[in-house]
Amino acid sequence: MAKPISIAIDGPAGAGKSTIARRLAKELGFYYVDTGAIYRTVAYFFDLWGISPKDIDGITRYIDELTVEIEYDEEGAQHMIMNGMDVTKDIRTQEISQKASLVSAHAIVRDMLLDMQRDVAKRHNVIMDGRDIGTVVLPKATVKIFLTASAEVRAQRRTDELIAKGEKANYNEILKQIQQRDYQDTHREIAPLKMARDSIKLDTSELDIDGVIEAMKKIIAEKVTL
Ligand code: DC
């Protein structure tokens, strides 16, 4: 088999990475790897154990008790398996988002997860999204895209999403959380969120989903014959 194709999508929280990457993966027949879900699974594990995501001693002591696996169902949807349990739905809370951002700053956590991310890309054509895919996980990715939007637009999208689901949403509160996560993700010492030098920046502030997909396909088509 020829060397698999890898498309790395990095960017801040709420830029639409997962929605876009999932749809593109389906259209192209690639595996979609949501690496944020992997860090969320780790955060969820330590949360269950009552260990703070900042408590590096506790994390170091108990990390060997944790196993994380990625599985795909027949529809190609990614499932996160923590110690044999499917936690895919449990990790989608605001609290776990914040904790994942904090727990992901530790080298011991990032080191543990690096090979599993690279392994999927060795075996399959992938679209992988996260914060450090183009810089650390897949520095030789076939295509690298940095997806971004202003914090205000990202907060508004998140607010609309929650309201559409019938949930409570406070725009100012959400904006504050997004800004806090941006700060944490870009200022950590190891593998901070930053654009790879050979990445192409796409600002989605003024685009709808179809517009982003079209723009991404153009970028991809310049490097890959699909
Ligand atoms: O993409 P997300 O919101 O599900 O990610 C949750 C957190 O995980 C994010 O705030 C930072 C961390 N993360 C990371 O450090 N590296 C990645 N490749 C993906 C996510």
mmCIF file of N, CA and C in Angstrom, residues 80-144:
data_model
loop_
_atom_site.group_PDB
_atom_site.id
_atom_site.type_symbol
_atom_site.label_atom_id
_atom_site.label_comp_id
_atom_site.label_asym_id
_atom_site.label_seq_id
_atom_site.Cartn_x
_atom_site.Cartn_y
_atom_site.Cartn_z
ATOM 1 N N MET A 80 -14.464 6.480 22.302
ATOM 2 C CA MET A 80 -13.353 6.482 23.251
ATOM 3 C C MET A 80 -13.618 5.429 24.324
ATOM 4 N N ILE A 81 -12.637 4.542 24.481
ATOM 5 C CA ILE A 81 -12.772 3.456 25.442
ATOM 6 C C ILE A 81 -11.772 3.677 26.573
ATOM 7 N N MET A 82 -12.292 3.857 27.778
ATOM 8 C CA MET A 82 -11.440 4.062 28.963
ATOM 9 C C MET A 82 -11.537 2.823 29.843
ATOM 10 N N ASN A 83 -10.413 2.146 30.036
ATOM 11 C CA ASN A 83 -10.395 0.913 30.829
ATOM 12 C C ASN A 83 -11.558 -0.010 30.448
ATOM 13 N N GLY A 84 -11.774 -0.158 29.149
ATOM 14 C CA GLY A 84 -12.785 -1.084 28.647
ATOM 15 C C GLY A 84 -14.198 -0.512 28.587
ATOM 16 N N MET A 85 -14.377 0.728 29.061
ATOM 17 C CA MET A 85 -15.720 1.320 29.084
ATOM 18 C C MET A 85 -15.859 2.388 28.004
ATOM 19 N N ASP A 86 -16.997 2.392 27.313
ATOM 20 C CA ASP A 86 -17.216 3.416 26.295
ATOM 21 C C ASP A 86 -17.640 4.719 26.982
ATOM 22 N N VAL A 87 -16.782 5.738 26.916
ATOM 23 C CA VAL A 87 -17.060 7.007 27.610
ATOM 24 C C VAL A 87 -17.308 8.150 26.615
ATOM 25 N N THR A 88 -17.565 7.782 25.356
ATOM 26 C CA THR A 88 -17.708 8.766 24.274
ATOM 27 C C THR A 88 -18.645 9.921 24.636
ATOM 28 N N LYS A 89 -19.768 9.585 25.269
ATOM 29 C CA LYS A 89 -20.750 10.631 25.574
ATOM 30 C C LYS A 89 -20.391 11.381 26.855
ATOM 31 N N ASP A 90 -19.808 10.652 27.823
ATOM 32 C CA ASP A 90 -19.532 11.253 29.138
ATOM 33 C C ASP A 90 -18.507 12.386 29.085
ATOM 34 N N ILE A 91 -17.674 12.390 28.044
ATOM 35 C CA ILE A 91 -16.577 13.361 28.002
ATOM 36 C C ILE A 91 -16.995 14.698 27.390
ATOM 37 N N ARG A 92 -18.261 14.818 26.948
ATOM 38 C CA ARG A 92 -18.715 16.029 26.244
ATOM 39 C C ARG A 92 -19.366 17.042 27.164
ATOM 40 N N THR A 93 -18.704 17.428 28.233
ATOM 41 C CA THR A 93 -19.271 18.464 29.108
ATOM 42 C C THR A 93 -18.292 19.637 29.169
ATOM 43 N N GLN A 94 -18.811 20.794 29.582
ATOM 44 C CA GLN A 94 -17.972 21.985 29.713
ATOM 45 C C GLN A 94 -16.882 21.757 30.752
ATOM 46 N N GLU A 95 -17.272 21.047 31.832
ATOM 47 C CA GLU A 95 -16.310 20.792 32.911
ATOM 48 C C GLU A 95 -15.127 19.946 32.407
ATOM 49 N N ILE A 96 -15.452 18.925 31.628
ATOM 50 C CA ILE A 96 -14.374 18.070 31.099
ATOM 51 C C ILE A 96 -13.553 18.837 30.051
ATOM 52 N N SER A 97 -14.168 19.757 29.311
ATOM 53 C CA SER A 97 -13.395 20.578 28.355
ATOM 54 C C SER A 97 -12.283 21.318 29.087
ATOM 55 N N GLN A 98 -12.660 21.972 30.181
ATOM 56 C CA GLN A 98 -11.677 22.757 30.944
ATOM 57 C C GLN A 98 -10.616 21.844 31.549
ATOM 58 N N LYS A 99 -11.049 20.700 32.086
ATOM 59 C CA LYS A 99 -10.096 19.793 32.726
ATOM 60 C C LYS A 99 -9.153 19.172 31.697
ATOM 61 N N ALA A 100 -9.688 18.898 30.479
ATOM 62 C CA ALA A 100 -8.836 18.334 29.415
ATOM 63 C C ALA A 100 -7.751 19.337 29.042
ATOM 64 N N SER A 101 -8.129 20.606 29.012
ATOM 65 C CA SER A 101 -7.162 21.644 28.672
ATOM 66 C C SER A 101 -6.031 21.671 29.711
ATOM 67 N N LEU A 102 -6.370 21.478 30.975
ATOM 68 C CA LEU A 102 -5.350 21.502 32.032
ATOM 69 C C LEU A 102 -4.521 20.209 32.054
ATOM 70 N N VAL A 103 -5.189 19.065 31.934
ATOM 71 C CA VAL A 103 -4.464 17.791 32.042
ATOM 72 C C VAL A 103 -3.525 17.603 30.848
ATOM 73 N N SER A 104 -3.895 18.208 29.705
ATOM 74 C CA SER A 104 -3.093 18.024 28.494
ATOM 75 C C SER A 104 -1.774 18.800 28.543
ATOM 76 N N ALA A 105 -1.593 19.615 29.572
ATOM 77 C CA ALA A 105 -0.342 20.390 29.673
ATOM 78 C C ALA A 105 0.814 19.542 30.201
ATOM 79 N N HIS A 106 0.532 18.355 30.766
ATOM 80 C CA HIS A 106 1.591 17.549 31.385
ATOM 81 C C HIS A 106 2.283 16.631 30.376
ATOM 82 N N ALA A 107 3.620 16.639 30.423
ATOM 83 C CA ALA A 107 4.408 15.824 29.490
ATOM 84 C C ALA A 107 4.061 14.345 29.617
ATOM 85 N N ILE A 108 3.847 13.897 30.838
ATOM 86 C CA ILE A 108 3.589 12.460 31.051
ATOM 87 C C ILE A 108 2.302 12.028 30.329
ATOM 88 N N VAL A 109 1.346 12.935 30.270
ATOM 89 C CA VAL A 109 0.077 12.642 29.584
ATOM 90 C C VAL A 109 0.304 12.666 28.067
ATOM 91 N N ARG A 110 0.955 13.688 27.584
ATOM 92 C CA ARG A 110 1.153 13.823 26.131
ATOM 93 C C ARG A 110 2.000 12.676 25.592
ATOM 94 N N ASP A 111 3.060 12.290 26.344
ATOM 95 C CA ASP A 111 3.936 11.209 25.887
ATOM 96 C C ASP A 111 3.158 9.902 25.748
ATOM 97 N N MET A 112 2.288 9.662 26.717
ATOM 98 C CA MET A 112 1.533 8.414 26.713
ATOM 99 C C MET A 112 0.626 8.298 25.471
ATOM 100 N N LEU A 113 0.181 9.453 24.955
ATOM 101 C CA LEU A 113 -0.830 9.427 23.892
ATOM 102 C C LEU A 113 -0.266 9.601 22.481
ATOM 103 N N LEU A 114 1.029 9.904 22.414
ATOM 104 C CA LEU A 114 1.618 10.243 21.121
ATOM 105 C C LEU A 114 1.576 9.070 20.128
ATOM 106 N N ASP A 115 2.038 7.901 20.585
ATOM 107 C CA ASP A 115 2.136 6.766 19.660
ATOM 108 C C ASP A 115 0.778 6.307 19.159
ATOM 109 N N MET A 116 -0.228 6.352 20.047
ATOM 110 C CA MET A 116 -1.534 5.867 19.594
ATOM 111 C C MET A 116 -2.085 6.751 18.479
ATOM 112 N N GLN A 117 -1.790 8.050 18.541
ATOM 113 C CA GLN A 117 -2.246 8.956 17.482
ATOM 114 C C GLN A 117 -1.479 8.680 16.182
ATOM 115 N N ARG A 118 -0.159 8.500 16.325
ATOM 116 C CA ARG A 118 0.657 8.257 15.128
ATOM 117 C C ARG A 118 0.319 6.919 14.480
ATOM 118 N N ASP A 119 -0.006 5.914 15.309
ATOM 119 C CA ASP A 119 -0.303 4.579 14.789
ATOM 120 C C ASP A 119 -1.482 4.589 13.826
ATOM 121 N N VAL A 120 -2.528 5.347 14.162
ATOM 122 C CA VAL A 120 -3.702 5.374 13.266
ATOM 123 C C VAL A 120 -3.266 5.937 11.917
ATOM 124 N N ALA A 121 -2.449 6.989 11.948
ATOM 125 C CA ALA A 121 -2.035 7.653 10.705
ATOM 126 C C ALA A 121 -1.069 6.793 9.891
ATOM 127 N N LYS A 122 -0.397 5.839 10.555
ATOM 128 C CA LYS A 122 0.507 4.943 9.820
ATOM 129 C C LYS A 122 -0.290 3.935 9.014
ATOM 130 N N ARG A 123 -1.479 3.588 9.537
ATOM 131 C CA ARG A 123 -2.252 2.507 8.935
ATOM 132 C C ARG A 123 -3.360 2.963 7.987
ATOM 133 N N HIS A 124 -3.833 4.213 8.164
ATOM 134 C CA HIS A 124 -4.987 4.660 7.380
ATOM 135 C C HIS A 124 -4.789 6.072 6.846
ATOM 136 N N ASN A 125 -5.546 6.416 5.808
ATOM 137 C CA ASN A 125 -5.665 7.821 5.414
ATOM 138 C C ASN A 125 -6.466 8.506 6.515
ATOM 139 N N VAL A 126 -5.951 9.604 7.051
ATOM 140 C CA VAL A 126 -6.657 10.238 8.179
ATOM 141 C C VAL A 126 -6.833 11.740 8.002
ATOM 142 N N ILE A 127 -7.907 12.212 8.648
ATOM 143 C CA ILE A 127 -8.022 13.641 8.930
ATOM 144 C C ILE A 127 -7.958 13.688 10.436
ATOM 145 N N MET A 128 -6.949 14.343 10.967
ATOM 146 C CA MET A 128 -6.757 14.357 12.418
ATOM 147 C C MET A 128 -6.852 15.795 12.892
ATOM 148 N N ASP A 129 -7.671 16.048 13.919
ATOM 149 C CA ASP A 129 -7.733 17.418 14.418
ATOM 150 C C ASP A 129 -7.309 17.522 15.869
ATOM 151 N N GLY A 130 -6.756 18.697 16.216
ATOM 152 C CA GLY A 130 -6.271 18.889 17.579
ATOM 153 C C GLY A 130 -5.599 20.237 17.745
ATOM 154 N N ARG A 131 -4.516 20.249 18.513
ATOM 155 C CA ARG A 131 -3.786 21.489 18.765
ATOM 156 C C ARG A 131 -2.345 21.417 18.258
ATOM 157 N N ASP A 132 -1.789 20.180 18.226
ATOM 158 C CA ASP A 132 -0.366 19.996 17.920
ATOM 159 C C ASP A 132 -0.162 18.963 16.831
ATOM 160 N N ILE A 133 -1.158 18.766 15.975
ATOM 161 C CA ILE A 133 -1.045 17.688 14.985
ATOM 162 C C ILE A 133 0.026 18.048 13.935
ATOM 163 N N GLY A 134 -0.061 19.256 13.393
ATOM 164 C CA GLY A 134 0.912 19.662 12.370
ATOM 165 C C GLY A 134 2.298 19.940 12.931
ATOM 166 N N THR A 135 2.378 20.251 14.220
ATOM 167 C CA THR A 135 3.681 20.608 14.797
ATOM 168 C C THR A 135 4.386 19.406 15.438
ATOM 169 N N VAL A 136 3.632 18.527 16.109
ATOM 170 C CA VAL A 136 4.269 17.462 16.895
ATOM 171 C C VAL A 136 3.845 16.053 16.454
ATOM 172 N N VAL A 137 2.543 15.821 16.371
ATOM 173 C CA VAL A 137 2.076 14.443 16.141
ATOM 174 C C VAL A 137 2.420 13.983 14.728
ATOM 175 N N LEU A 138 2.078 14.804 13.728
ATOM 176 C CA LEU A 138 2.347 14.431 12.334
ATOM 177 C C LEU A 138 3.089 15.570 11.632
ATOM 178 N N PRO A 139 4.347 15.799 12.010
ATOM 179 C CA PRO A 139 5.064 16.933 11.406
ATOM 180 C C PRO A 139 5.233 16.785 9.894
ATOM 181 N N LYS A 140 5.070 15.537 9.391
ATOM 182 C CA LYS A 140 5.193 15.335 7.934
ATOM 183 C C LYS A 140 3.831 15.122 7.282
ATOM 184 N N ALA A 141 2.779 15.628 7.891
ATOM 185 C CA ALA A 141 1.432 15.462 7.334
ATOM 186 C C ALA A 141 1.388 15.955 5.890
ATOM 187 N N THR A 142 0.581 15.299 5.071
ATOM 188 C CA THR A 142 0.486 15.658 3.654
ATOM 189 C C THR A 142 -0.039 17.087 3.496
ATOM 190 N N VAL A 143 -1.049 17.432 4.287
ATOM 191 C CA VAL A 143 -1.646 18.767 4.230
ATOM 192 C C VAL A 143 -1.842 19.241 5.668
ATOM 193 N N LYS A 144 -1.531 20.511 5.920
ATOM 194 C CA LYS A 144 -1.748 21.070 7.261
ATOM 195 C C LYS A 144 -2.608 22.322 7.145
#
